[in-house]
Coordinates of N, CA and C in Angstrom, one line a residue:
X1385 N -32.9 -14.8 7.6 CA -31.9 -13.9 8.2 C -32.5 -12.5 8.3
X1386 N -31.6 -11.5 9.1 CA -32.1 -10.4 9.5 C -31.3 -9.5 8.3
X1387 N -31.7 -8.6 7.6 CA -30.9 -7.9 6.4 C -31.6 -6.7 6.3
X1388 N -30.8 -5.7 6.4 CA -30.4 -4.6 6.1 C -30.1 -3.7 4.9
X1389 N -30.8 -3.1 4.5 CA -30.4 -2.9 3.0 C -30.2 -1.5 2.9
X1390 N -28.9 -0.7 2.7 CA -28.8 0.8 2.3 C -29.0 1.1 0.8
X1391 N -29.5 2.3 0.3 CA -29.7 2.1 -1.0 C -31.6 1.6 -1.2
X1392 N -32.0 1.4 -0.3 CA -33.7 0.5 -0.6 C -34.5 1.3 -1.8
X1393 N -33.7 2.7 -1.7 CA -35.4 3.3 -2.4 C -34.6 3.5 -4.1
X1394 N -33.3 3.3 -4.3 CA -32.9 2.7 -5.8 C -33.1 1.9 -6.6
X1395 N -32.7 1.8 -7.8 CA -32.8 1.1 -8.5 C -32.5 -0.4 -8.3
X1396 N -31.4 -0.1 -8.1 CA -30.9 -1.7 -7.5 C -31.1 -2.6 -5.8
X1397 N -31.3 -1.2 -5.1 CA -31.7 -2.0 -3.8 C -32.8 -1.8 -3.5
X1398 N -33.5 -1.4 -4.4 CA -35.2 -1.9 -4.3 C -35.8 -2.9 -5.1
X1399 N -34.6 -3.7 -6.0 CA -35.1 -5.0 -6.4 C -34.2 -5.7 -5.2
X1400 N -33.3 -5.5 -4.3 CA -32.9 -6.5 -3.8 C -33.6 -6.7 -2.6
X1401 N -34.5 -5.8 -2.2 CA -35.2 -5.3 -1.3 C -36.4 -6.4 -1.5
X1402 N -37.1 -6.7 -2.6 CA -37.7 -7.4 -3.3 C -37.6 -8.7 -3.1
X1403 N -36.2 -9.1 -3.8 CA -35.7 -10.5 -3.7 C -35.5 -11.0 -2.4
X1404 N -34.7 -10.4 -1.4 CA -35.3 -10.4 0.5 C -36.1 -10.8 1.0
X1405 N -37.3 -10.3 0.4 CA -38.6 -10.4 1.0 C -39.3 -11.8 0.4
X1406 N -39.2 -11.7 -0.9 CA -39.5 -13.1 -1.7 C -39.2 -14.4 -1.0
X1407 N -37.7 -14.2 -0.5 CA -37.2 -15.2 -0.1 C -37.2 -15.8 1.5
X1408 N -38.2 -14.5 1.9 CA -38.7 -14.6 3.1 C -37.4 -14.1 4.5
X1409 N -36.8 -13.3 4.1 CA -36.2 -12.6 4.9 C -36.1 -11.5 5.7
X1410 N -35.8 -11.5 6.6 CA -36.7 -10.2 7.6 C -35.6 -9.0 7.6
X1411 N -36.7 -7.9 6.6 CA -35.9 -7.1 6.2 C -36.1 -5.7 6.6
X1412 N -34.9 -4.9 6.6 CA -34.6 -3.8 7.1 C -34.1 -2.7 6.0
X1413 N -34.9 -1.8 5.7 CA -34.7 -0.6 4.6 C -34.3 0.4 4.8
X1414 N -33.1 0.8 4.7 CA -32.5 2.2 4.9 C -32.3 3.2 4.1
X1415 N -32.6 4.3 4.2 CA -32.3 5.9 3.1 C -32.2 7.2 3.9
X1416 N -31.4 7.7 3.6 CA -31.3 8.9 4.4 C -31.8 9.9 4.5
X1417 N -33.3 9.8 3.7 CA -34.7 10.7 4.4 C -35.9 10.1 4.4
X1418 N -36.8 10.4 5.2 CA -37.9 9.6 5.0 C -38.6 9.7 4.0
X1419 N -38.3 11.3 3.2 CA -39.1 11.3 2.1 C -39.0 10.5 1.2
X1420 N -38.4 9.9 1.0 CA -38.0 8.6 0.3 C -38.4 7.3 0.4
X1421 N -39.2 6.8 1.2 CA -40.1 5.6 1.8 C -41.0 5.8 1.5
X1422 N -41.2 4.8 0.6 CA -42.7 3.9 -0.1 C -43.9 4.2 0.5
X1423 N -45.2 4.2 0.3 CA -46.3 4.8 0.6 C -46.6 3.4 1.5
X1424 N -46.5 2.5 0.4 CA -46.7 1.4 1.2 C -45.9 0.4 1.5
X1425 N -45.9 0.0 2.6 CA -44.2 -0.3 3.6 C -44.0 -1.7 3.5
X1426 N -45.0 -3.1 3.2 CA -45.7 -4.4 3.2 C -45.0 -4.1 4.4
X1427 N -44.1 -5.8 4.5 CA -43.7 -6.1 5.8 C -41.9 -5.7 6.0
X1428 N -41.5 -4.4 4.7 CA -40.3 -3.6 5.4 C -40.5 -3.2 5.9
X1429 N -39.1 -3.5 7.2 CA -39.5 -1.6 7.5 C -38.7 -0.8 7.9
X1430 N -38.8 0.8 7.2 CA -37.9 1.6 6.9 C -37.6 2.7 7.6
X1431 N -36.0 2.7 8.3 CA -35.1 3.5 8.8 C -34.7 4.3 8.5
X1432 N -34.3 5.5 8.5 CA -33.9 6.7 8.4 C -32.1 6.0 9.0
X1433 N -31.0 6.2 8.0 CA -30.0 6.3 8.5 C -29.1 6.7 7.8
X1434 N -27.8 7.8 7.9 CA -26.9 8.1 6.9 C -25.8 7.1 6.5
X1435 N -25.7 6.5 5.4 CA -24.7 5.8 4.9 C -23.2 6.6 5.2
X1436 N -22.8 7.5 5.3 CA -21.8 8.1 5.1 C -20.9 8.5 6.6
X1437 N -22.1 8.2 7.5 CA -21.7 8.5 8.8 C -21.8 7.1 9.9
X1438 N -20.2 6.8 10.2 CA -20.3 5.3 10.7 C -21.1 5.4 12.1
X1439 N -21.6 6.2 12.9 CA -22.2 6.1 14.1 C -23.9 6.0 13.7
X1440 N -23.8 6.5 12.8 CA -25.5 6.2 12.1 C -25.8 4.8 11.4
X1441 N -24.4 4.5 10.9 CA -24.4 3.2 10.6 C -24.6 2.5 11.5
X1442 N -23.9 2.7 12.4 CA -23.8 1.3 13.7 C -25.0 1.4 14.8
X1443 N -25.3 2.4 14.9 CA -27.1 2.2 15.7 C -28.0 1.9 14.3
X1444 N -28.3 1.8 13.7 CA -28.7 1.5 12.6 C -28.9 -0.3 12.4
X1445 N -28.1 -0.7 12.6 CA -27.4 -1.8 12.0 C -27.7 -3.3 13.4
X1446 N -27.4 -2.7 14.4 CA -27.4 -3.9 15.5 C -28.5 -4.5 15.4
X1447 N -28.2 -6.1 15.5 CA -29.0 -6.9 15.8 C -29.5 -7.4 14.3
X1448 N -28.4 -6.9 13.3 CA -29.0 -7.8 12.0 C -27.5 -9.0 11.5
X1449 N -27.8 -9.1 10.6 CA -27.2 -10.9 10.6 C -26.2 -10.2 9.6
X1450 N -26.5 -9.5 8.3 CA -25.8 -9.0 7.2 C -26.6 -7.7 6.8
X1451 N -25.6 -6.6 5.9 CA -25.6 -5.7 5.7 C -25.5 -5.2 3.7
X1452 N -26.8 -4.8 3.1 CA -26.1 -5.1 2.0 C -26.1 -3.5 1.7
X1453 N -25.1 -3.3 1.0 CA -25.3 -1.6 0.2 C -25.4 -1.7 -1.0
X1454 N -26.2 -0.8 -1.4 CA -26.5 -0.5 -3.0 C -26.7 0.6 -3.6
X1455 N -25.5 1.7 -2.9 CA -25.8 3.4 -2.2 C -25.5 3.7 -3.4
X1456 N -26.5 5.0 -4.0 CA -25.5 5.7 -4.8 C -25.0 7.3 -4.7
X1457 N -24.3 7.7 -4.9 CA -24.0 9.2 -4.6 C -24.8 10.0 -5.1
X1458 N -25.6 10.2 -5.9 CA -26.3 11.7 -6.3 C -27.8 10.8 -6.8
X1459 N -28.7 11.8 -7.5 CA -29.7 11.4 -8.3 C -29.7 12.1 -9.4
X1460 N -29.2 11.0 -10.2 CA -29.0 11.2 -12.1 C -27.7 11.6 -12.1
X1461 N -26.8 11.3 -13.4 CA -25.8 10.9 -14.1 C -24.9 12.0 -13.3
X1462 N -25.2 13.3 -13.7 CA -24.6 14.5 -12.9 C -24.3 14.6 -11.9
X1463 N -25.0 14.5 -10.4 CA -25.0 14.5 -9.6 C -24.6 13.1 -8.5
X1464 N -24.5 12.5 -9.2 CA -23.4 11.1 -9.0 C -22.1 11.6 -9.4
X1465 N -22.0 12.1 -10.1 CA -20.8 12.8 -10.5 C -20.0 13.6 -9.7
X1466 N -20.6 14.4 -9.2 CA -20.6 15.5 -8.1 C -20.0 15.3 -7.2
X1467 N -20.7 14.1 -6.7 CA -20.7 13.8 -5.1 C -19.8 12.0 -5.5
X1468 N -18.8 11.5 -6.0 CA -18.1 10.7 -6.7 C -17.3 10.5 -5.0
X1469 N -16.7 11.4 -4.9 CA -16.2 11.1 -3.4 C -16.8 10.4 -2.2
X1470 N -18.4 10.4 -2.3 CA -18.9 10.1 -1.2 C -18.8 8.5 -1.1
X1471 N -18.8 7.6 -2.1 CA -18.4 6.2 -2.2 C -17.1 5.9 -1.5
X1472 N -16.3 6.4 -1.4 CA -15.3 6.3 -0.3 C -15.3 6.4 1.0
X1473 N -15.7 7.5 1.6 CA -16.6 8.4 2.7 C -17.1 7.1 3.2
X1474 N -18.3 6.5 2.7 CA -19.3 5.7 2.5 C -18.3 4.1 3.4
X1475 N -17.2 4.2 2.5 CA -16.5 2.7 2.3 C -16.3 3.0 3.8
X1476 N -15.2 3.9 4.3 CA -14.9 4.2 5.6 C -15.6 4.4 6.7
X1477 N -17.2 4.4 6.2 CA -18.3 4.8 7.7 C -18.7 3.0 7.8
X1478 N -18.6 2.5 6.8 CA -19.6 1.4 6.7 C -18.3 0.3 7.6
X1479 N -16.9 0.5 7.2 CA -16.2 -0.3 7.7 C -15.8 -0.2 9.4
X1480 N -16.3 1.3 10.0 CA -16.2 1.7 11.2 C -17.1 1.4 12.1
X1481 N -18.6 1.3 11.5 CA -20.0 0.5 12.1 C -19.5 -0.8 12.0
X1482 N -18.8 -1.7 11.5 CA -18.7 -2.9 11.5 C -17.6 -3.2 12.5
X1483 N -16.8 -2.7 12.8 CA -15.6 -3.1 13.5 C -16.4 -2.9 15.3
X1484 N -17.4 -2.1 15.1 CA -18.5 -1.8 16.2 C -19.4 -3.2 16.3
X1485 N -19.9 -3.8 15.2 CA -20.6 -5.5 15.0 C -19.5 -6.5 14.2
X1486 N -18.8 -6.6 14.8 CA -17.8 -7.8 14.2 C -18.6 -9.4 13.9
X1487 N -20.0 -9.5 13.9 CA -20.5 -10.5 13.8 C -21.3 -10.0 12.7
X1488 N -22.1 -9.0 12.0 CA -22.3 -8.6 11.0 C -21.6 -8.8 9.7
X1489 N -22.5 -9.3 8.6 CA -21.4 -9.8 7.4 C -22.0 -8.8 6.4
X1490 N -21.2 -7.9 5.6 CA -21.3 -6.8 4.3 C -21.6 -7.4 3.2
X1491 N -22.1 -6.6 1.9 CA -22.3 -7.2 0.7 C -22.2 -6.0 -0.2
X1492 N -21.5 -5.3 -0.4 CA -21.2 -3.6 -1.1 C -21.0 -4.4 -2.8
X1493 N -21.8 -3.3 -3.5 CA -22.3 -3.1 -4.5 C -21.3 -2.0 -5.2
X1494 N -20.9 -2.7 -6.1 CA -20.0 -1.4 -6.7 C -20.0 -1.5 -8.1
X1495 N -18.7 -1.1 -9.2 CA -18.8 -0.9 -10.3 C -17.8 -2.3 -11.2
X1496 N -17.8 -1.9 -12.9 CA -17.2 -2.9 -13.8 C -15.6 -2.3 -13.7
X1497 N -15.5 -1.0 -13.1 CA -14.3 -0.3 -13.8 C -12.8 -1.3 -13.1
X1498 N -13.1 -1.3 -12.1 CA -12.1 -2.0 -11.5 C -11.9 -3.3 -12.0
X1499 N -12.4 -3.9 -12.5 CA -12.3 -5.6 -13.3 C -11.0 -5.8 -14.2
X1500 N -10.4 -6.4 -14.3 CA -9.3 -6.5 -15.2 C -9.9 -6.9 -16.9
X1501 N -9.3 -6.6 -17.6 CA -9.4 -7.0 -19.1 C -8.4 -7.2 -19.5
X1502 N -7.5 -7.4 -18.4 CA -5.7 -8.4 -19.0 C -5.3 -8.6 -18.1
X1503 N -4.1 -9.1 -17.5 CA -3.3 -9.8 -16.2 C -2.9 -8.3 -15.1
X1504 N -3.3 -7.4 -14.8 CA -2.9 -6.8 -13.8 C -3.4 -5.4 -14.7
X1505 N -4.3 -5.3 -15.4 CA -4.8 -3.9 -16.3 C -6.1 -4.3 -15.9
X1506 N -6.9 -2.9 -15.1 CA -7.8 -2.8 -15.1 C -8.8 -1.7 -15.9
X1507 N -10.0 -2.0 -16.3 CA -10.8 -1.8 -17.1 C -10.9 0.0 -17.4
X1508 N -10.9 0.6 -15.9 CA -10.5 2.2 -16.3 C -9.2 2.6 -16.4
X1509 N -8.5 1.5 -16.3 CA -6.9 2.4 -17.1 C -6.7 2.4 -18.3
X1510 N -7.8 1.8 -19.2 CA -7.3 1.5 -20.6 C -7.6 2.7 -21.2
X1511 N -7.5 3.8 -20.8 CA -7.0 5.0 -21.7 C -8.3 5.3 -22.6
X1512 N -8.2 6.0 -23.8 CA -9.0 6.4 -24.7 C -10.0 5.4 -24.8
X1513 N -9.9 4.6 -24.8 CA -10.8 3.2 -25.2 C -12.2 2.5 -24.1
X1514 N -11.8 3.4 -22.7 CA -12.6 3.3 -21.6 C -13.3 4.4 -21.8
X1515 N -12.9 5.7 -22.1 CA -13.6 7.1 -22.7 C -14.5 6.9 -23.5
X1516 N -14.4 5.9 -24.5 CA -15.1 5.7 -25.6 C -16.6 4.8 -24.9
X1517 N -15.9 4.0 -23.9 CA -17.0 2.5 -23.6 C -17.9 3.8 -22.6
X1518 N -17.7 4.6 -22.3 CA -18.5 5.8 -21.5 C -19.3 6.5 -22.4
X1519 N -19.0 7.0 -23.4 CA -19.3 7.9 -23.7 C -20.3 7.2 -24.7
X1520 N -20.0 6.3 -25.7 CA -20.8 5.8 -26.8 C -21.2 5.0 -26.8
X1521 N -20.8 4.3 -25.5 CA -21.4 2.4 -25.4 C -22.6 3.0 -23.8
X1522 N -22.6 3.5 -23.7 CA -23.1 4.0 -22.1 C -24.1 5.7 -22.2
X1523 N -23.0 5.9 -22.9 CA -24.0 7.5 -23.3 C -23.8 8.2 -22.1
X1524 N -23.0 8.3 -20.9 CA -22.6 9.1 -19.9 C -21.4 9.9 -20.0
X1525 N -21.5 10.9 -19.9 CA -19.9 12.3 -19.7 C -18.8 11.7 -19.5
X1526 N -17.6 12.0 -19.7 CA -16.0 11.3 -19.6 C -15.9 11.7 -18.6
X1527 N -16.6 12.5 -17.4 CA -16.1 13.1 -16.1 C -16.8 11.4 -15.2
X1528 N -17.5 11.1 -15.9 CA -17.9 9.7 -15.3 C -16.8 8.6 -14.6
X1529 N -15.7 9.0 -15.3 CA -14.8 8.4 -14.6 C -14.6 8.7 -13.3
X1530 N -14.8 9.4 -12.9 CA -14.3 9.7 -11.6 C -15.5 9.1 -10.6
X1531 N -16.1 8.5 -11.2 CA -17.2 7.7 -10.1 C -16.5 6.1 -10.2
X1532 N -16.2 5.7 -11.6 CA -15.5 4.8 -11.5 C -14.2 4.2 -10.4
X1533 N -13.6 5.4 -10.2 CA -11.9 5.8 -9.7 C -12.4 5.5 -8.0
X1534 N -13.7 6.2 -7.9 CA -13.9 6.2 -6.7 C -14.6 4.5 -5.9
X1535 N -15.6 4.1 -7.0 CA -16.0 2.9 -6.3 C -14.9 1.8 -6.3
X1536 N -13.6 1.9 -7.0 CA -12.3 1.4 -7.1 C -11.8 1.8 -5.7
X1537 N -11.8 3.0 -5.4 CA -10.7 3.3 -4.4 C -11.8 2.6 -2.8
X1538 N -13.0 2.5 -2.9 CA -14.5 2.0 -2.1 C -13.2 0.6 -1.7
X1539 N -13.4 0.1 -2.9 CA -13.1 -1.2 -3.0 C -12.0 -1.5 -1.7
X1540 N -11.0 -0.8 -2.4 CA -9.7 -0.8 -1.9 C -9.3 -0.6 -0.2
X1541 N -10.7 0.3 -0.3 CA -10.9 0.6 1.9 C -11.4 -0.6 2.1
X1542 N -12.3 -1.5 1.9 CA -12.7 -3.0 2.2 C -11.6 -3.7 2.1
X1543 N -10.6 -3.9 1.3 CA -9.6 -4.9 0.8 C -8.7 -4.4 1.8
X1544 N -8.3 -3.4 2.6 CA -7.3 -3.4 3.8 C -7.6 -3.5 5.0
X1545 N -8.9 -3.9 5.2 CA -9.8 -3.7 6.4 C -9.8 -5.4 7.1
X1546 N -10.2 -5.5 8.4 CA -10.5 -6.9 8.7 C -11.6 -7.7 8.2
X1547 N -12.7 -7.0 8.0 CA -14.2 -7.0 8.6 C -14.5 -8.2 7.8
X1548 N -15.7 -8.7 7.9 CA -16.6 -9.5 6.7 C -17.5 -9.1 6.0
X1549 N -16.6 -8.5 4.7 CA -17.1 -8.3 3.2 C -17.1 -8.9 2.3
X1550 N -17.7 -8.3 1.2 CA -18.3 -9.3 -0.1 C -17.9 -8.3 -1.1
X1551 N -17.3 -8.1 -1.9 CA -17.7 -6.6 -3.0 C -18.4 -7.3 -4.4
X1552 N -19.1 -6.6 -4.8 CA -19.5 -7.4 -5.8 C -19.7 -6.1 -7.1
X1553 N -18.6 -6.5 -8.3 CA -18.8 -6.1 -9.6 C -19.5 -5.9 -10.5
X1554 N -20.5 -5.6 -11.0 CA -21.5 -6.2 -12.3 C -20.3 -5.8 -13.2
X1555 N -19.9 -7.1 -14.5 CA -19.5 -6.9 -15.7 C -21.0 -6.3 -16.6
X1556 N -21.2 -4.9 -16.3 CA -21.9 -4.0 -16.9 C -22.1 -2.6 -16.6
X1557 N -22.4 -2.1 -17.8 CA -22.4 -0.7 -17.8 C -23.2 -0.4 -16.6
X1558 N -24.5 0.3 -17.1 CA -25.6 1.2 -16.2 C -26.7 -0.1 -15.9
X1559 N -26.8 -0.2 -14.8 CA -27.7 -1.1 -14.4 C -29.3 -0.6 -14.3
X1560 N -30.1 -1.5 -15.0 CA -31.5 -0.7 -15.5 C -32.6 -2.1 -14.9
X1561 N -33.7 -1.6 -14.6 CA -34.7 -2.6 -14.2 C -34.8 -3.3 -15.8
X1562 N -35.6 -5.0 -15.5 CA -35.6 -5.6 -16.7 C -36.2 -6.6 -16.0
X1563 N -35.7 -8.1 -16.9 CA -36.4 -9.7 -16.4 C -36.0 -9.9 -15.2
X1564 N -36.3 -10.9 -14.2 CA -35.8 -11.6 -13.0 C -35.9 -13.2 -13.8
X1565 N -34.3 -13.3 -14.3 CA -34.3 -14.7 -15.1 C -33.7 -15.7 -13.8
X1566 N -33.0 -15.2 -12.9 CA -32.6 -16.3 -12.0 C -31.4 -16.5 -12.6
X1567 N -31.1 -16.3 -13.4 CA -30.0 -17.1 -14.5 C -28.4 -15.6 -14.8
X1568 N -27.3 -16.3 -14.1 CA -26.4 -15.3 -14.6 C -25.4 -16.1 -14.5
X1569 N -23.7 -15.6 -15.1 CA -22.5 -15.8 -14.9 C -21.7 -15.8 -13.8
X1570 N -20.8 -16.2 -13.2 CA -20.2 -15.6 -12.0 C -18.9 -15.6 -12.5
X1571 N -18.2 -14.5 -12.2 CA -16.2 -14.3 -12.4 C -15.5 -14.0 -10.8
X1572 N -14.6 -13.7 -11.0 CA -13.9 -13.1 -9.8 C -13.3 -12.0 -10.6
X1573 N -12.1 -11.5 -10.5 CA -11.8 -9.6 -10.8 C -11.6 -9.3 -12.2
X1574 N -12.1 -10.4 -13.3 CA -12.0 -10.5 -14.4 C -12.9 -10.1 -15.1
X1575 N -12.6 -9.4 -15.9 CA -14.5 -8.3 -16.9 C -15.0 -9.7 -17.4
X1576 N -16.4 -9.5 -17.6 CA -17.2 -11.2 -18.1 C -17.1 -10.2 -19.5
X1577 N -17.7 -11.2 -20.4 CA -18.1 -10.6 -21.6 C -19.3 -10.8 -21.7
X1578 N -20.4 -9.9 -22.1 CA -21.4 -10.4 -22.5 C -22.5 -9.8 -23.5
X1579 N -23.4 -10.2 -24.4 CA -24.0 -9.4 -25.3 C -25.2 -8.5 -24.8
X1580 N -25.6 -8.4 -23.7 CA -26.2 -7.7 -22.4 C -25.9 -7.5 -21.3
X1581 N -26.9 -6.1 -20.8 CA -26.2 -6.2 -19.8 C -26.7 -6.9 -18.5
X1582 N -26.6 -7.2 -17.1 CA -27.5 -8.0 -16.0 C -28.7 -7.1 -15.9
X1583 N -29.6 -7.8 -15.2 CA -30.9 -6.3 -15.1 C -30.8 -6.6 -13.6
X1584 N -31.0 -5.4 -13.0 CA -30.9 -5.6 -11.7 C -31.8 -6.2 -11.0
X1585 N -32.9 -6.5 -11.3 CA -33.4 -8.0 -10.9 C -32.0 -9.4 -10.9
X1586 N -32.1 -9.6 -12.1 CA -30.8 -10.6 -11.8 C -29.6 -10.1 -10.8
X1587 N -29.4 -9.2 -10.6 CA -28.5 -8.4 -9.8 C -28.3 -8.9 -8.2
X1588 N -30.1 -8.6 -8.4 CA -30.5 -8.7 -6.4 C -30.3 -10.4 -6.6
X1589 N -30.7 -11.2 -7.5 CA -30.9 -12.7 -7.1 C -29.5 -13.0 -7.0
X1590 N -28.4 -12.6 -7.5 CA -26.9 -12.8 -7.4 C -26.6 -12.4 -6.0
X1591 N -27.2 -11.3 -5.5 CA -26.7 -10.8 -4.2 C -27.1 -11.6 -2.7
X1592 N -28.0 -12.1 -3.3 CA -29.0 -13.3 -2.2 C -28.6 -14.1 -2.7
X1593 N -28.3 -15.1 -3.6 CA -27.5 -16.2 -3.3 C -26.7 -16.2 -2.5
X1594 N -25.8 -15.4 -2.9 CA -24.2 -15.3 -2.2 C -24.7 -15.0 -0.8
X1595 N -25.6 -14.1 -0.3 CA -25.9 -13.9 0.8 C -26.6 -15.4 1.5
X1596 N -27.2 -16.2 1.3 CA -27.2 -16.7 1.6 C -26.4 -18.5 1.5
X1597 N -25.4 -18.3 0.3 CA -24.3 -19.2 0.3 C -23.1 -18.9 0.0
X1598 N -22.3 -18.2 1.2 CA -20.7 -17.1 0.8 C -20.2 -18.1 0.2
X1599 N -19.6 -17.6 -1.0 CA -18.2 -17.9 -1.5 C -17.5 -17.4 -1.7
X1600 N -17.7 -15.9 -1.7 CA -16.5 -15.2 -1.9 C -16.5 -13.7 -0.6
X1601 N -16.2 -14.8 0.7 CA -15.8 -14.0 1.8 C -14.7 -12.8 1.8
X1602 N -14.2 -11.3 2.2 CA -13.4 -10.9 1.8 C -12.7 -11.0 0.4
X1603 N -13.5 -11.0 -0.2 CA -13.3 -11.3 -1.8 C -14.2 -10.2 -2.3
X1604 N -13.6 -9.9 -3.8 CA -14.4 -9.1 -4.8 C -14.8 -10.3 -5.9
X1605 N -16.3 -10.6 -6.4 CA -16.7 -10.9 -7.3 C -17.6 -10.2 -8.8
X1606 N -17.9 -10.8 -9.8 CA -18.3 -10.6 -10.9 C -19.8 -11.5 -11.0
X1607 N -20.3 -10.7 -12.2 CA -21.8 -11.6 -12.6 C -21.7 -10.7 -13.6
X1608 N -22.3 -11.6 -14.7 CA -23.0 -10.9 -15.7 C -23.7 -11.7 -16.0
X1609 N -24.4 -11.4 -17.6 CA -26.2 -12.0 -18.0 C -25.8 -13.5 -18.2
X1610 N -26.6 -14.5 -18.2 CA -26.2 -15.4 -18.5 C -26.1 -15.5 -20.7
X1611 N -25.2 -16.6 -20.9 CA -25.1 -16.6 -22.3 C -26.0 -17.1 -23.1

């Protein structure tokens, strides 16, 4: 397949960038400066395009099969912070390039906060106890919420939209490089539990499965480590 990856020069979508390539997929790397593109390119190759602006999206984007994002708003804890709004921004440019390729299929990368941890309670409404899972389980600022709020509200622009999307949850904190075990859990909008967290290696192989066998079309899904 032809794939598109926003986010390539991160954490997470430069293992998925990885996993793409592994699997022999002809791939396409996007970041919104060039200073940001690898010295050495193998056989990606890397676009200049703004995630945030749907006409950059959509020249960007034609002629590929699927679309994955793995954007983040700032660089480091702070400045993700900052810019907490642009994940929305983001949701509405990406769904505006698509209604321009209606044969194009999405795969947006988002957060744990929106996952439920009881029948219609989701994970950042639980009050003092989500403050805590931030602050001492994660070691990031309580203003961190509001990145949460936002890749929630991301969600929510894909879930009233037509298009063909995928959202996908990690049941985990801060996503950090680690093993490529091949090996994870799958949920739907329900927090997994687990004694680790995914490494984004496992992350990208979760994202290329599904990319290359949907099951959860217009659907939000889960993964975490295996048990």
């Amino acid at each position: 397949m032809k794939i598109g990856i926003f986010g390539a020069s991160g954490v997470i979508g430069g293992r998925v960038v990885e996993e793409a390539r592994r699997r022999g997929h002809d791939v396409t790397a996007f970041a919104r400066d060039s200073a940001r593109f690898p010295a050495d390119r193998g056989e990606v190759r890397w676009v200049v395009a703004d995630w945030l602006d749907a006409d950059s999206i959509a020249a960007a984007i034609a002629g590929l099969d699927v679309v994955i994002s793995a954007v983040n708003a700032g660089h480091g804890i702070a400045d993700t912070i900052a810019n907490a709004d642009a994940f929305v921004t983001g949701a509405h440019a990406m769904v505006g390039a698509l209604e321009r390729h209606t044969d194009i299929r999405l795969l947006a990368v988002g957060g744990a906060g929106s996952l439920e941890v009881a029948p219609g309670r989701q994970l950042v409404d639980t009050g003092t106890e989500f403050t805590r899972i931030l602050t001492e389980n994660l070691g990031v600022p309580a203003e961190y919420r509001d990145v949460v709020v936002a890749l929630r509200d991301a969600l929510n622009v894909y879930r009233v939209s037509n298009r063909n999307w995928t959202y996908l949850s990690p049941s985990s904190g801060l996503i950090q490089p680690g093993a490529r075990t091949g090996r994870y859990r799958v949920g739907g909008d329900q927090l997994l539990i687990a004694d680790t967290d995914i490494s984004a290696e496992d992350l990208a192989v979760a994202l290329l499965d599904e990319t290359e066998n949907p099951r959860f079309v217009q659907r939000r899904f889960t993964v975490a480590a295996a048990a």
